[in-house]
PDB file of C-alpha atoms and ligand atoms in Angstrom:
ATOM      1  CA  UNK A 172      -4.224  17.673 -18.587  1.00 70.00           C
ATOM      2  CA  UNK A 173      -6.278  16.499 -15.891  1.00 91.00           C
ATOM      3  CA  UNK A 174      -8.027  12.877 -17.361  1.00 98.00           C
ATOM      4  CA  UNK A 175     -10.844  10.974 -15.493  1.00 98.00           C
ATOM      5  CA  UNK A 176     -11.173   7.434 -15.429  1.00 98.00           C
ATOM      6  CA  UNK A 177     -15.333   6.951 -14.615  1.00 98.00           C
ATOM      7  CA  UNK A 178     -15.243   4.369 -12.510  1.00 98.00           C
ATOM      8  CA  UNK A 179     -12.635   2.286 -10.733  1.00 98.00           C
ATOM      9  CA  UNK A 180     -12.178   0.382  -7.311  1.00 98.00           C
ATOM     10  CA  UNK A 181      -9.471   1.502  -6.372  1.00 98.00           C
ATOM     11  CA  UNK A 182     -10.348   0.937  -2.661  1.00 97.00           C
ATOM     12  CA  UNK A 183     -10.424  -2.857  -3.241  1.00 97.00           C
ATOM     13  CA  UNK A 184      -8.292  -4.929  -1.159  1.00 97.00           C
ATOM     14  CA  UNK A 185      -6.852  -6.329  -4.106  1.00 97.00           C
ATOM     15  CA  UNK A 186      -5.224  -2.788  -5.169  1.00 97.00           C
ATOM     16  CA  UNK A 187      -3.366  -1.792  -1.645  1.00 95.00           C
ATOM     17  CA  UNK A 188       0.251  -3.403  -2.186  1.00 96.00           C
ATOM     18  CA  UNK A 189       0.241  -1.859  -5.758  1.00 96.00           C
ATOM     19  CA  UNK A 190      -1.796   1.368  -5.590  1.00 97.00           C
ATOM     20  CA  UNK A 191       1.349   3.694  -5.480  1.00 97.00           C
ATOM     21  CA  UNK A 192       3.198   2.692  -8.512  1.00 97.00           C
ATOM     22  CA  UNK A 193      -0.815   2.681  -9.905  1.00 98.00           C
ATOM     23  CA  UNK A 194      -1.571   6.023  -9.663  1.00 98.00           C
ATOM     24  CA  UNK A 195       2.066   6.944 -10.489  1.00 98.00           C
ATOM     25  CA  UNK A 196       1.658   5.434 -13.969  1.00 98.00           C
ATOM     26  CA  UNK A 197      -1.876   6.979 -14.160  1.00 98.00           C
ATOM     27  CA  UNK A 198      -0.724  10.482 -13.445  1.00 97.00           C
ATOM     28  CA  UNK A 199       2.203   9.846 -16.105  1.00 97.00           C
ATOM     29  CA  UNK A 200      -0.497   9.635 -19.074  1.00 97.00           C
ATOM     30  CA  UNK A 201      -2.700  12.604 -17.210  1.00 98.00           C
ATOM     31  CA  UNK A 202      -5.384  10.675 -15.331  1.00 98.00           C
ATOM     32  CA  UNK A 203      -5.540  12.500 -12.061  1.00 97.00           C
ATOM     33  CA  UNK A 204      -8.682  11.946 -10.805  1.00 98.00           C
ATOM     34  CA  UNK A 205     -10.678   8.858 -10.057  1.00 98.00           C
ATOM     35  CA  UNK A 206     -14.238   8.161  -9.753  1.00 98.00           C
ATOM     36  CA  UNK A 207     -14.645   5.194  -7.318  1.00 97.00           C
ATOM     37  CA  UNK A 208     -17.123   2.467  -7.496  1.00 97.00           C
ATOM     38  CA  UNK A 209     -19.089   1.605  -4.596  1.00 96.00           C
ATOM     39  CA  UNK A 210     -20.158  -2.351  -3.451  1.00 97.00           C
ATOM     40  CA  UNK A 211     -20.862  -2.639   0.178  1.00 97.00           C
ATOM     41  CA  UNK A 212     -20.545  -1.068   3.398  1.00 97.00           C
ATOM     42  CA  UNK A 213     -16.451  -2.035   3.862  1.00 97.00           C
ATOM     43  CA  UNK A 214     -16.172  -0.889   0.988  1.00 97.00           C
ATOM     44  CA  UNK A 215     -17.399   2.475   1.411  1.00 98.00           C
ATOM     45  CA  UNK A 216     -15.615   2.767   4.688  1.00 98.00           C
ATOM     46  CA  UNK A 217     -12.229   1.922   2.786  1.00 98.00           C
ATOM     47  CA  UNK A 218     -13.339   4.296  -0.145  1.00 97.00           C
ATOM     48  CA  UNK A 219     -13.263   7.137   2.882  1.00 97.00           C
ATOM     49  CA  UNK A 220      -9.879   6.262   4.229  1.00 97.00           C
ATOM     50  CA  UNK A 221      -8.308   6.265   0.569  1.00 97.00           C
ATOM     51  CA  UNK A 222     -10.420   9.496  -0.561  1.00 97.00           C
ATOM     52  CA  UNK A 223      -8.164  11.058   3.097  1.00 97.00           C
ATOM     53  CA  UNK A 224      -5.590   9.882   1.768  1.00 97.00           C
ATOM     54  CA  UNK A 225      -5.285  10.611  -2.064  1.00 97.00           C
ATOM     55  CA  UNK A 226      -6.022  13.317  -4.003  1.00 95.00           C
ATOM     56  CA  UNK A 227      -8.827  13.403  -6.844  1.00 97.00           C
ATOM     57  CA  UNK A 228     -10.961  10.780  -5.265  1.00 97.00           C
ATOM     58  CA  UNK A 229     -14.643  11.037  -6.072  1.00 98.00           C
ATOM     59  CA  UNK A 230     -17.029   8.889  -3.753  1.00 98.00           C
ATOM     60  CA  UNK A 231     -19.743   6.675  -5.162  1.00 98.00           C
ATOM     61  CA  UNK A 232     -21.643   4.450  -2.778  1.00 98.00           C
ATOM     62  CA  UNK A 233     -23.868   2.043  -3.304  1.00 98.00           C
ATOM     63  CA  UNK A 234     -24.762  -1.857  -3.128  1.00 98.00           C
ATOM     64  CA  UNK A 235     -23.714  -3.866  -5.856  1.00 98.00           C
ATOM     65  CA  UNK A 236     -25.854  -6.478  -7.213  1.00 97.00           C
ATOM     66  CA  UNK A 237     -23.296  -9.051  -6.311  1.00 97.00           C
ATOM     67  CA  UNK A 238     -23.219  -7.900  -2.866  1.00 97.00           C
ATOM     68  CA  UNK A 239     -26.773  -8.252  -3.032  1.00 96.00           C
ATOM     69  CA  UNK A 240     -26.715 -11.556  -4.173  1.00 96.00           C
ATOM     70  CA  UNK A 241     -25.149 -12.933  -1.195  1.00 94.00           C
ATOM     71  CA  UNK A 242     -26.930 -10.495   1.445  1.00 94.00           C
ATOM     72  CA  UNK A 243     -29.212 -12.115   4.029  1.00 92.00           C
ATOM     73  CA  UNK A 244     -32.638  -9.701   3.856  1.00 91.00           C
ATOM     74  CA  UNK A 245     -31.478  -8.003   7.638  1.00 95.00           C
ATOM     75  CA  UNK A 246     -28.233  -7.540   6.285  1.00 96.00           C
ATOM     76  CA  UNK A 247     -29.525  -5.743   2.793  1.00 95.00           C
ATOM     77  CA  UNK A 248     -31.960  -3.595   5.121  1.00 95.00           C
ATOM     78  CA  UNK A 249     -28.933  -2.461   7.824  1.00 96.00           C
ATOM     79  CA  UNK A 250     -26.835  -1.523   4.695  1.00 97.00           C
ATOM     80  CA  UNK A 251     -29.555   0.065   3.084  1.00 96.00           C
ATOM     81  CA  UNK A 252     -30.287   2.323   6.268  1.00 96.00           C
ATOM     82  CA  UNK A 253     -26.259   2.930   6.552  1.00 97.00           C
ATOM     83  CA  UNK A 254     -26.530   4.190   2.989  1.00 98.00           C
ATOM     84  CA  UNK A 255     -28.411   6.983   3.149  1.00 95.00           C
ATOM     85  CA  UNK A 256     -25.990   8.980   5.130  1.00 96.00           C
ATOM     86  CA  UNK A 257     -23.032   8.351   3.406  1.00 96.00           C
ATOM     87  CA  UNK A 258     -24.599   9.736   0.359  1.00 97.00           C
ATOM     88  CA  UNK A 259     -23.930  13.175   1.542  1.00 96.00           C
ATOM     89  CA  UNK A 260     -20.532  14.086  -0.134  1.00 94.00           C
ATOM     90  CA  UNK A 261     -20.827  11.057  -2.342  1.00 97.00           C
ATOM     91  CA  UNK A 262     -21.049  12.310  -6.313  1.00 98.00           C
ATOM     92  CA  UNK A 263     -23.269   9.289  -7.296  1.00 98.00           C
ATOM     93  CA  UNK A 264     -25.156   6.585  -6.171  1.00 98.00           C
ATOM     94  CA  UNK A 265     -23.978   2.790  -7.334  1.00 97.00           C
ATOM     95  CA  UNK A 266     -23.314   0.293  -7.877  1.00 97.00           C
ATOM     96  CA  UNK A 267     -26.799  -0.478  -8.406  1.00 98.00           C
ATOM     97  CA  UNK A 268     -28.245  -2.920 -11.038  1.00 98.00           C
ATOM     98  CA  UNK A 269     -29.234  -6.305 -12.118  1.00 98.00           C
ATOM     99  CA  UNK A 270     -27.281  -8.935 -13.161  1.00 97.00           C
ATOM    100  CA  UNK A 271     -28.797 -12.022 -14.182  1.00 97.00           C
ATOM    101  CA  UNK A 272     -25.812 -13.633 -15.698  1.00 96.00           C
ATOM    102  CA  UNK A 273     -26.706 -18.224 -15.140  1.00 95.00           C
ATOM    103  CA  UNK A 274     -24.193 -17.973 -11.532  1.00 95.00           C
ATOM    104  CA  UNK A 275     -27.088 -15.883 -10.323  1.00 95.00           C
ATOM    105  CA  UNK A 276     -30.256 -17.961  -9.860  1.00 93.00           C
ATOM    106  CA  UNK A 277     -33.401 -16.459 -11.144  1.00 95.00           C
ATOM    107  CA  UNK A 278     -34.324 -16.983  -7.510  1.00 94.00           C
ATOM    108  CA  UNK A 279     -32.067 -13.791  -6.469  1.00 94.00           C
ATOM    109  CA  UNK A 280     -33.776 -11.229  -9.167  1.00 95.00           C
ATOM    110  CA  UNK A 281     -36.515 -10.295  -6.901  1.00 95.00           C
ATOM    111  CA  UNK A 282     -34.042  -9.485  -4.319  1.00 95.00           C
ATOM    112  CA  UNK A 283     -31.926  -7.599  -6.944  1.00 97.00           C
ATOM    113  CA  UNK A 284     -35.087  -5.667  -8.633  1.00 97.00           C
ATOM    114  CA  UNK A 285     -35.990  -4.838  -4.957  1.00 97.00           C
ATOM    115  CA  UNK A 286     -32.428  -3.173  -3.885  1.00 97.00           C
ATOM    116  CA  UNK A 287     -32.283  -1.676  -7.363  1.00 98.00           C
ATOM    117  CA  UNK A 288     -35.757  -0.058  -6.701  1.00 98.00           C
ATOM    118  CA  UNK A 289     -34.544   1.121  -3.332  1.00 98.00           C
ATOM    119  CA  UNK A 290     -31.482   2.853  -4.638  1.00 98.00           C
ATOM    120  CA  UNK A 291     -33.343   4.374  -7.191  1.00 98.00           C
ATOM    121  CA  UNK A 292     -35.800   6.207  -4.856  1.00 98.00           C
ATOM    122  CA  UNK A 293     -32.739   7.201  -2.942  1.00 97.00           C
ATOM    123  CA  UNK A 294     -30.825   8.795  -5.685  1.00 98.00           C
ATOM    124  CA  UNK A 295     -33.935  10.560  -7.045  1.00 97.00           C
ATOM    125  CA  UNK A 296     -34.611  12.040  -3.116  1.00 97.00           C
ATOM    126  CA  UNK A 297     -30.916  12.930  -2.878  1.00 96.00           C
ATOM    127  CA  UNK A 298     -30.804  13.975  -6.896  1.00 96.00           C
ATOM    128  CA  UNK A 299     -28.079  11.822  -7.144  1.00 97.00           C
ATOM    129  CA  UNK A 300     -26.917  10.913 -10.657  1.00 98.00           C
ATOM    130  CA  UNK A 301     -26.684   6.624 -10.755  1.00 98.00           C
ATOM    131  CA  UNK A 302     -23.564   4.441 -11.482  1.00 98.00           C
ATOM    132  CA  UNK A 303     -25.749   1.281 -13.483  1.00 98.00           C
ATOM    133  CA  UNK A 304     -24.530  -2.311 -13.509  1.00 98.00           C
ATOM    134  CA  UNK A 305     -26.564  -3.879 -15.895  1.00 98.00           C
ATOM    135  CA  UNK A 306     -25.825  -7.613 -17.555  1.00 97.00           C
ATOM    136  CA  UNK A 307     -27.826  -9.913 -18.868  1.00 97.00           C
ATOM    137  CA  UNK A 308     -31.269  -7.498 -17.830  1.00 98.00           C
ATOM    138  CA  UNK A 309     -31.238  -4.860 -20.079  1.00 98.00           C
ATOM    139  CA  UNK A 310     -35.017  -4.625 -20.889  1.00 98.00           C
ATOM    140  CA  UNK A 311     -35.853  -5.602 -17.069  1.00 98.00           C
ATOM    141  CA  UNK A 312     -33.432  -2.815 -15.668  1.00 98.00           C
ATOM    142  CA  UNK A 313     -34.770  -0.311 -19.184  1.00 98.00           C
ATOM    143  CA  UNK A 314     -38.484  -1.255 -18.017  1.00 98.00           C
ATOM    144  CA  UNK A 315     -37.783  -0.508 -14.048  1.00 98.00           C
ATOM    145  CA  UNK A 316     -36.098   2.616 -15.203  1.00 98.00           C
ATOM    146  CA  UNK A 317     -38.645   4.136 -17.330  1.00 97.00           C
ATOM    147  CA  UNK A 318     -41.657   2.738 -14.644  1.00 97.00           C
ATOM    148  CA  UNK A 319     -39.986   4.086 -11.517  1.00 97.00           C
ATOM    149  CA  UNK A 320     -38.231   7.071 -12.706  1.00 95.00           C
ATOM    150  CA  UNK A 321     -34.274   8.375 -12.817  1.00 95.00           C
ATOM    151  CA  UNK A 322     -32.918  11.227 -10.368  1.00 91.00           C
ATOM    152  CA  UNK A 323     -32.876  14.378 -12.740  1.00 93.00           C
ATOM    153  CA  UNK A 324     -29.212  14.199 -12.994  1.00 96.00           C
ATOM    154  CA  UNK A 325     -29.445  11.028 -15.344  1.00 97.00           C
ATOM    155  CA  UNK A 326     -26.554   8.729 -14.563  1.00 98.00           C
ATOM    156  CA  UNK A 327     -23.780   6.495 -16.275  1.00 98.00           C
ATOM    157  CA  UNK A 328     -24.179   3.110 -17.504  1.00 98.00           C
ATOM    158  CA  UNK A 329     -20.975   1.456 -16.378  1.00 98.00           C
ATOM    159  CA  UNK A 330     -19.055  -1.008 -18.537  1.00 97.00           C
ATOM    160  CA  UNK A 331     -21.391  -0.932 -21.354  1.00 97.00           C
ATOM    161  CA  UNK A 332     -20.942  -3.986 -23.828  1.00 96.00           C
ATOM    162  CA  UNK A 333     -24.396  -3.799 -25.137  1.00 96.00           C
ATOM    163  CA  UNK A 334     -25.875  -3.117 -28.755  1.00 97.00           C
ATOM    164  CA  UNK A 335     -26.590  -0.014 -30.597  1.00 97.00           C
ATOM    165  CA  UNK A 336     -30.432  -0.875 -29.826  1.00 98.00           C
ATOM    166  CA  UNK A 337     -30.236  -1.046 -25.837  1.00 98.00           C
ATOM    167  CA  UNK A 338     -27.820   2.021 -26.257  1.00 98.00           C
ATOM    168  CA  UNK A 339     -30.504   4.251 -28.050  1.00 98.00           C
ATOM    169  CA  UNK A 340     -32.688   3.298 -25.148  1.00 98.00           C
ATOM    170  CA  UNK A 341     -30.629   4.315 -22.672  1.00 98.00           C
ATOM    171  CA  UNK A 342     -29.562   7.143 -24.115  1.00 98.00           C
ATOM    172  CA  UNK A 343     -33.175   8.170 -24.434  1.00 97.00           C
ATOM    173  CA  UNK A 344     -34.014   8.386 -20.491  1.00 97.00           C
ATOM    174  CA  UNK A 345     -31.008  10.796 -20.473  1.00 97.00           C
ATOM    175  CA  UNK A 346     -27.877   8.196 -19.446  1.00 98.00           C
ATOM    176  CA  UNK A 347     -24.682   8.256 -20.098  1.00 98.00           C
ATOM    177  CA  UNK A 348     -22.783   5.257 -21.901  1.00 98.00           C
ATOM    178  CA  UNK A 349     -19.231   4.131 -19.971  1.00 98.00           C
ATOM    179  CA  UNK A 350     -17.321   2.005 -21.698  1.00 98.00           C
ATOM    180  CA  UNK A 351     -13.974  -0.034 -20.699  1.00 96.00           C
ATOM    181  CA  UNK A 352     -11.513  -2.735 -21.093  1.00 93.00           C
ATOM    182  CA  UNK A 353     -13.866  -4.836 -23.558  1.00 91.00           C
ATOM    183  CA  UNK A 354     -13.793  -2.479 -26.219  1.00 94.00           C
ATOM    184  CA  UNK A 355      -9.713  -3.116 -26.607  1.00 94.00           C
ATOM    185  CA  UNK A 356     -10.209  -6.564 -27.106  1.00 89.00           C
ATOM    186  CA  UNK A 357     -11.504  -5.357 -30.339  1.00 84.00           C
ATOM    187  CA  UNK A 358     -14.046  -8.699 -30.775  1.00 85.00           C
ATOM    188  CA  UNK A 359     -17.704  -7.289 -30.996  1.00 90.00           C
ATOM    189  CA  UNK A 360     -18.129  -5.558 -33.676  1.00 94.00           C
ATOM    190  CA  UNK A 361     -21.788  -5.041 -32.432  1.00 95.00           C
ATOM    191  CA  UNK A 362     -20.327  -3.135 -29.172  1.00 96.00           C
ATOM    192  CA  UNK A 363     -18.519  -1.271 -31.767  1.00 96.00           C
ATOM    193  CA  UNK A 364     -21.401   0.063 -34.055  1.00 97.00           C
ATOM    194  CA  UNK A 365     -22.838   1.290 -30.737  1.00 97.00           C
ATOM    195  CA  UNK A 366     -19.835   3.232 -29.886  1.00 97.00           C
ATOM    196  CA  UNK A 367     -19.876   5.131 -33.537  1.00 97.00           C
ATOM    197  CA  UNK A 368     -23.709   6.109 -33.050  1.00 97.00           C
ATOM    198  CA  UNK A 369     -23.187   7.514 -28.918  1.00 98.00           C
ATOM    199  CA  UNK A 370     -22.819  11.363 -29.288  1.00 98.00           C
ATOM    200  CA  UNK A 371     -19.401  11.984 -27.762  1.00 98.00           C
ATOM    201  CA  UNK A 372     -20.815  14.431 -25.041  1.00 98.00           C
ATOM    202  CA  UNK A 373     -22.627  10.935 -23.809  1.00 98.00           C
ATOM    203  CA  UNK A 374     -19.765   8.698 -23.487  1.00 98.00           C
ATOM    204  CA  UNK A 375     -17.638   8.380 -21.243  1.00 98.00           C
ATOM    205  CA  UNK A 376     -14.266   6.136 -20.696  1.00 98.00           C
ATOM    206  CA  UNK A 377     -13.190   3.732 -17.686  1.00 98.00           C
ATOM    207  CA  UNK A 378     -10.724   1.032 -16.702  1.00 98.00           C
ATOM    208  CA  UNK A 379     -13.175  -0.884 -13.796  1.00 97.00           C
ATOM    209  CA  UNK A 380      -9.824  -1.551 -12.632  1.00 98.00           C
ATOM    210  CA  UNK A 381      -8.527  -3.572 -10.787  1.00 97.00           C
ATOM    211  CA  UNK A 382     -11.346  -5.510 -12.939  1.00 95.00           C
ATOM    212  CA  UNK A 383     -11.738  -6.514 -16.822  1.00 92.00           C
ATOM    213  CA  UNK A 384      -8.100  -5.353 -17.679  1.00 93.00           C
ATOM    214  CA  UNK A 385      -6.852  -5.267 -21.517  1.00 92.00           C
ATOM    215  CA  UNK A 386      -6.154  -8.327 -23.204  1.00 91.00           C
ATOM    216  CA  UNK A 387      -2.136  -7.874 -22.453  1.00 92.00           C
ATOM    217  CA  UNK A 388      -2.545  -7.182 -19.159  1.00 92.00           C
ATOM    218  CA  UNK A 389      -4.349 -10.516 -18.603  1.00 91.00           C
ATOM    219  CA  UNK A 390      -4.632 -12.092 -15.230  1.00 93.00           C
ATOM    220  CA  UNK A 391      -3.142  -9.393 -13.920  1.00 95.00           C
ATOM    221  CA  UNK A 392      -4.950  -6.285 -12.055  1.00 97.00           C
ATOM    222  CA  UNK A 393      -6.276  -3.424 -14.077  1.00 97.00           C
ATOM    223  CA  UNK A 394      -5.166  -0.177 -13.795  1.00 98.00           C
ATOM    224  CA  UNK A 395      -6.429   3.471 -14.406  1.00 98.00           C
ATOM    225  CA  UNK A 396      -3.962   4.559 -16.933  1.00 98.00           C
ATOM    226  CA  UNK A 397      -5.316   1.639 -19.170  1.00 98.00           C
ATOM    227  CA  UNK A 398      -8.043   4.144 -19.922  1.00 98.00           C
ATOM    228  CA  UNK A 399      -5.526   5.802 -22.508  1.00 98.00           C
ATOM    229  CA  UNK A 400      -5.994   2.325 -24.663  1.00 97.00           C
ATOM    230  CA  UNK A 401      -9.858   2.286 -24.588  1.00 97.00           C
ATOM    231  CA  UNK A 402      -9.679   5.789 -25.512  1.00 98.00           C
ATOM    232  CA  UNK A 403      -7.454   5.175 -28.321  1.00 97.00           C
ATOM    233  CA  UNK A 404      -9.955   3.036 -29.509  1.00 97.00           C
ATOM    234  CA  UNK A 405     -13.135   5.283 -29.156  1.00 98.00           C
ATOM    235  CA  UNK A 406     -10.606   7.473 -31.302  1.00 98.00           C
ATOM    236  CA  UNK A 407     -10.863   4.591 -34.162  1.00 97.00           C
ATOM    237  CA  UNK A 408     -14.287   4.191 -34.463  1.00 96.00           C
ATOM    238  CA  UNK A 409     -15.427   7.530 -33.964  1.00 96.00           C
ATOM    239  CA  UNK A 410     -11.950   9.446 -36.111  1.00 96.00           C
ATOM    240  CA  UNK A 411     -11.281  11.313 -33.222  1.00 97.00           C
ATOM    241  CA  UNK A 412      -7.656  11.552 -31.068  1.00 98.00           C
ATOM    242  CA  UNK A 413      -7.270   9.679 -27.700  1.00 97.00           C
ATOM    243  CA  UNK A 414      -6.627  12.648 -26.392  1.00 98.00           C
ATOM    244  CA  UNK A 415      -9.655  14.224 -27.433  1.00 98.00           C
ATOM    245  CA  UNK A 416     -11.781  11.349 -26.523  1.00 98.00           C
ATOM    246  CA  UNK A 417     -10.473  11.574 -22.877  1.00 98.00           C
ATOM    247  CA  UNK A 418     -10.913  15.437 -22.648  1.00 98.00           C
ATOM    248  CA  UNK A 419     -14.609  15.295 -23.590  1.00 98.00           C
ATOM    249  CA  UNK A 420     -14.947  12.490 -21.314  1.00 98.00           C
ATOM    250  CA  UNK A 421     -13.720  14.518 -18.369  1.00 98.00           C
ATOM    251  CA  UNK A 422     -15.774  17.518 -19.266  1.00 98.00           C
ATOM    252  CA  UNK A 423     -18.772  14.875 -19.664  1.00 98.00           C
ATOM    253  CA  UNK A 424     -17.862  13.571 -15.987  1.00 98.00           C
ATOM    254  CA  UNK A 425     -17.674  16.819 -14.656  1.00 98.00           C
ATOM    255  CA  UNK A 426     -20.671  17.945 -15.801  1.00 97.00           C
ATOM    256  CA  UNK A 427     -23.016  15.008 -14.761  1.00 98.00           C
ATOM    257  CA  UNK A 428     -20.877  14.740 -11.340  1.00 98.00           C
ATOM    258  CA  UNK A 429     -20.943  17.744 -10.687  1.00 97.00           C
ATOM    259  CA  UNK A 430     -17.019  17.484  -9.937  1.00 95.00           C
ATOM    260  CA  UNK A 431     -16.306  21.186  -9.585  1.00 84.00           C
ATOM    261  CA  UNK A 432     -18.946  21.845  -7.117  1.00 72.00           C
ATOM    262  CA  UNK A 433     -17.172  20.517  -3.701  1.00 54.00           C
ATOM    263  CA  UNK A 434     -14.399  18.708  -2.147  1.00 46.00           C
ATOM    264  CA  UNK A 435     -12.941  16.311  -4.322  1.00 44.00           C
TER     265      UNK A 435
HETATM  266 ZN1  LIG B  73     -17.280  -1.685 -11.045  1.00 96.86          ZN
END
């Protein structure tokens, strides 16, 4: 069985002194192939040397809105400019989004909205499908969405914790629900109801590791074989198998990655 987690760092600097016995106990539940998250230009650069070195890396770049956040305007345009380019082999484009949880000023969104914007164009030039980090903006990122325009390939919606409501309208401009970690916490039962109404060939399942791990696996790093215990979840609410909830998940990823077409 060849399992997918949807969207992982694995590149992060945070990962290297444990990344072997990582993907050993991945590969022991059948995830074998990764789909990376991108944040910044190092980031994309270390994504490269880990996809050389490692099997069943997929590339995603792209500048988080965190990354953004912090960005002086020269620096957003040079890494904007160095993006482009790297997009050739990448399978998405993102991290791109808004976040306008309090630590981010109200002050940054333009500066966020603007990047987001920017991304978007690119991925539609490039039909690119988009990796979305979305919290705290759902109508502002829904409205920007539906005003500007998605690449055809629709995209994923990473980490979704959302309601059934802001599901249904993604869902409607053709995106893809990802869901993680949270959901094995087992506390929102409104996350929950919006699980049970996502048709299965729309959802897909990640670990964001080495972020938002499982509550036992607290303040330690996440890992990609924790996408077995979301899945076993999904398999609750929806009366499916874990099994069967990761299989459809991979042929969902495959499909809007396009993972069979190259490298990778
Ligand atoms: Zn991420």
């Amino acid at each position: 069985m060849r399992f997918i987690d949807a969207h992982c760092h694995l590149a992060d600097p945070r990962v290297e002194s444990q990344l072997e016995p990582m993907l050993a106990r991945a590969r022991a539940v059948g995830v074998n192939e990764f789909v990376q998250a991108g944040v910044d230009p190092e980031d994309w650069r270390r994504q490269r040397a880990l996809a050389a070195r490692y099997g069943g890396m997929h590339l995603v770049f792209g500048l988080h809105p965190w990354w953004v956040v912090g960005a002086s305007d020269a620096e957003a345009e040079s890494a904007l400019c160095e993006l482009a380019p790297q997009l050739v082999d990448a399978v998405a484009l993102g991290e791109t989004g808004l976040d306008f949880q309090p630590r981010f000023s109200a002050e940054t969104w333009p500066r966020q909205e603007a990047l987001f914007r920017a991304q978007l164009s690119m991925a539609r030039a490039r039909e690119l499908p988009v990796v979305l980090h979305v919290v705290r903006a759902h109508d502002r990122a829904l409205q920007i969405l539906r005003d500007d325009g998605l690449s055809p390939r629709g995209g994923l919606v990473h980490a979704f914790t959302a309601s059934r409501e802001i599901a249904e309208r993604y869902l409607a401009l053709g995106l893809t629900l990802s869901v993680g970690g949270r959901l094995v916490a087992r506390r929102s039962t409104k996350l929950e109801r919006a699980v049970a109404a996502v048709p299965p060939q729309r959802l897909v399942i990640e670990s964001d590791a080495p972020d938002q791990p499982p509550p036992r696996l607290r303040g330690q790093l996440n890992e990609p074989a924790t996408i077995v215990e979301v899945a076993a979840v999904v398999a609750e609410i929806t009366c499916s198998t874990a099994e069967a909830v990761l299989r459809q998940s991979a042929i969902n990823l495959r499909r809007l990655l396009a993972l069979d077409r190259g490298a990778g």
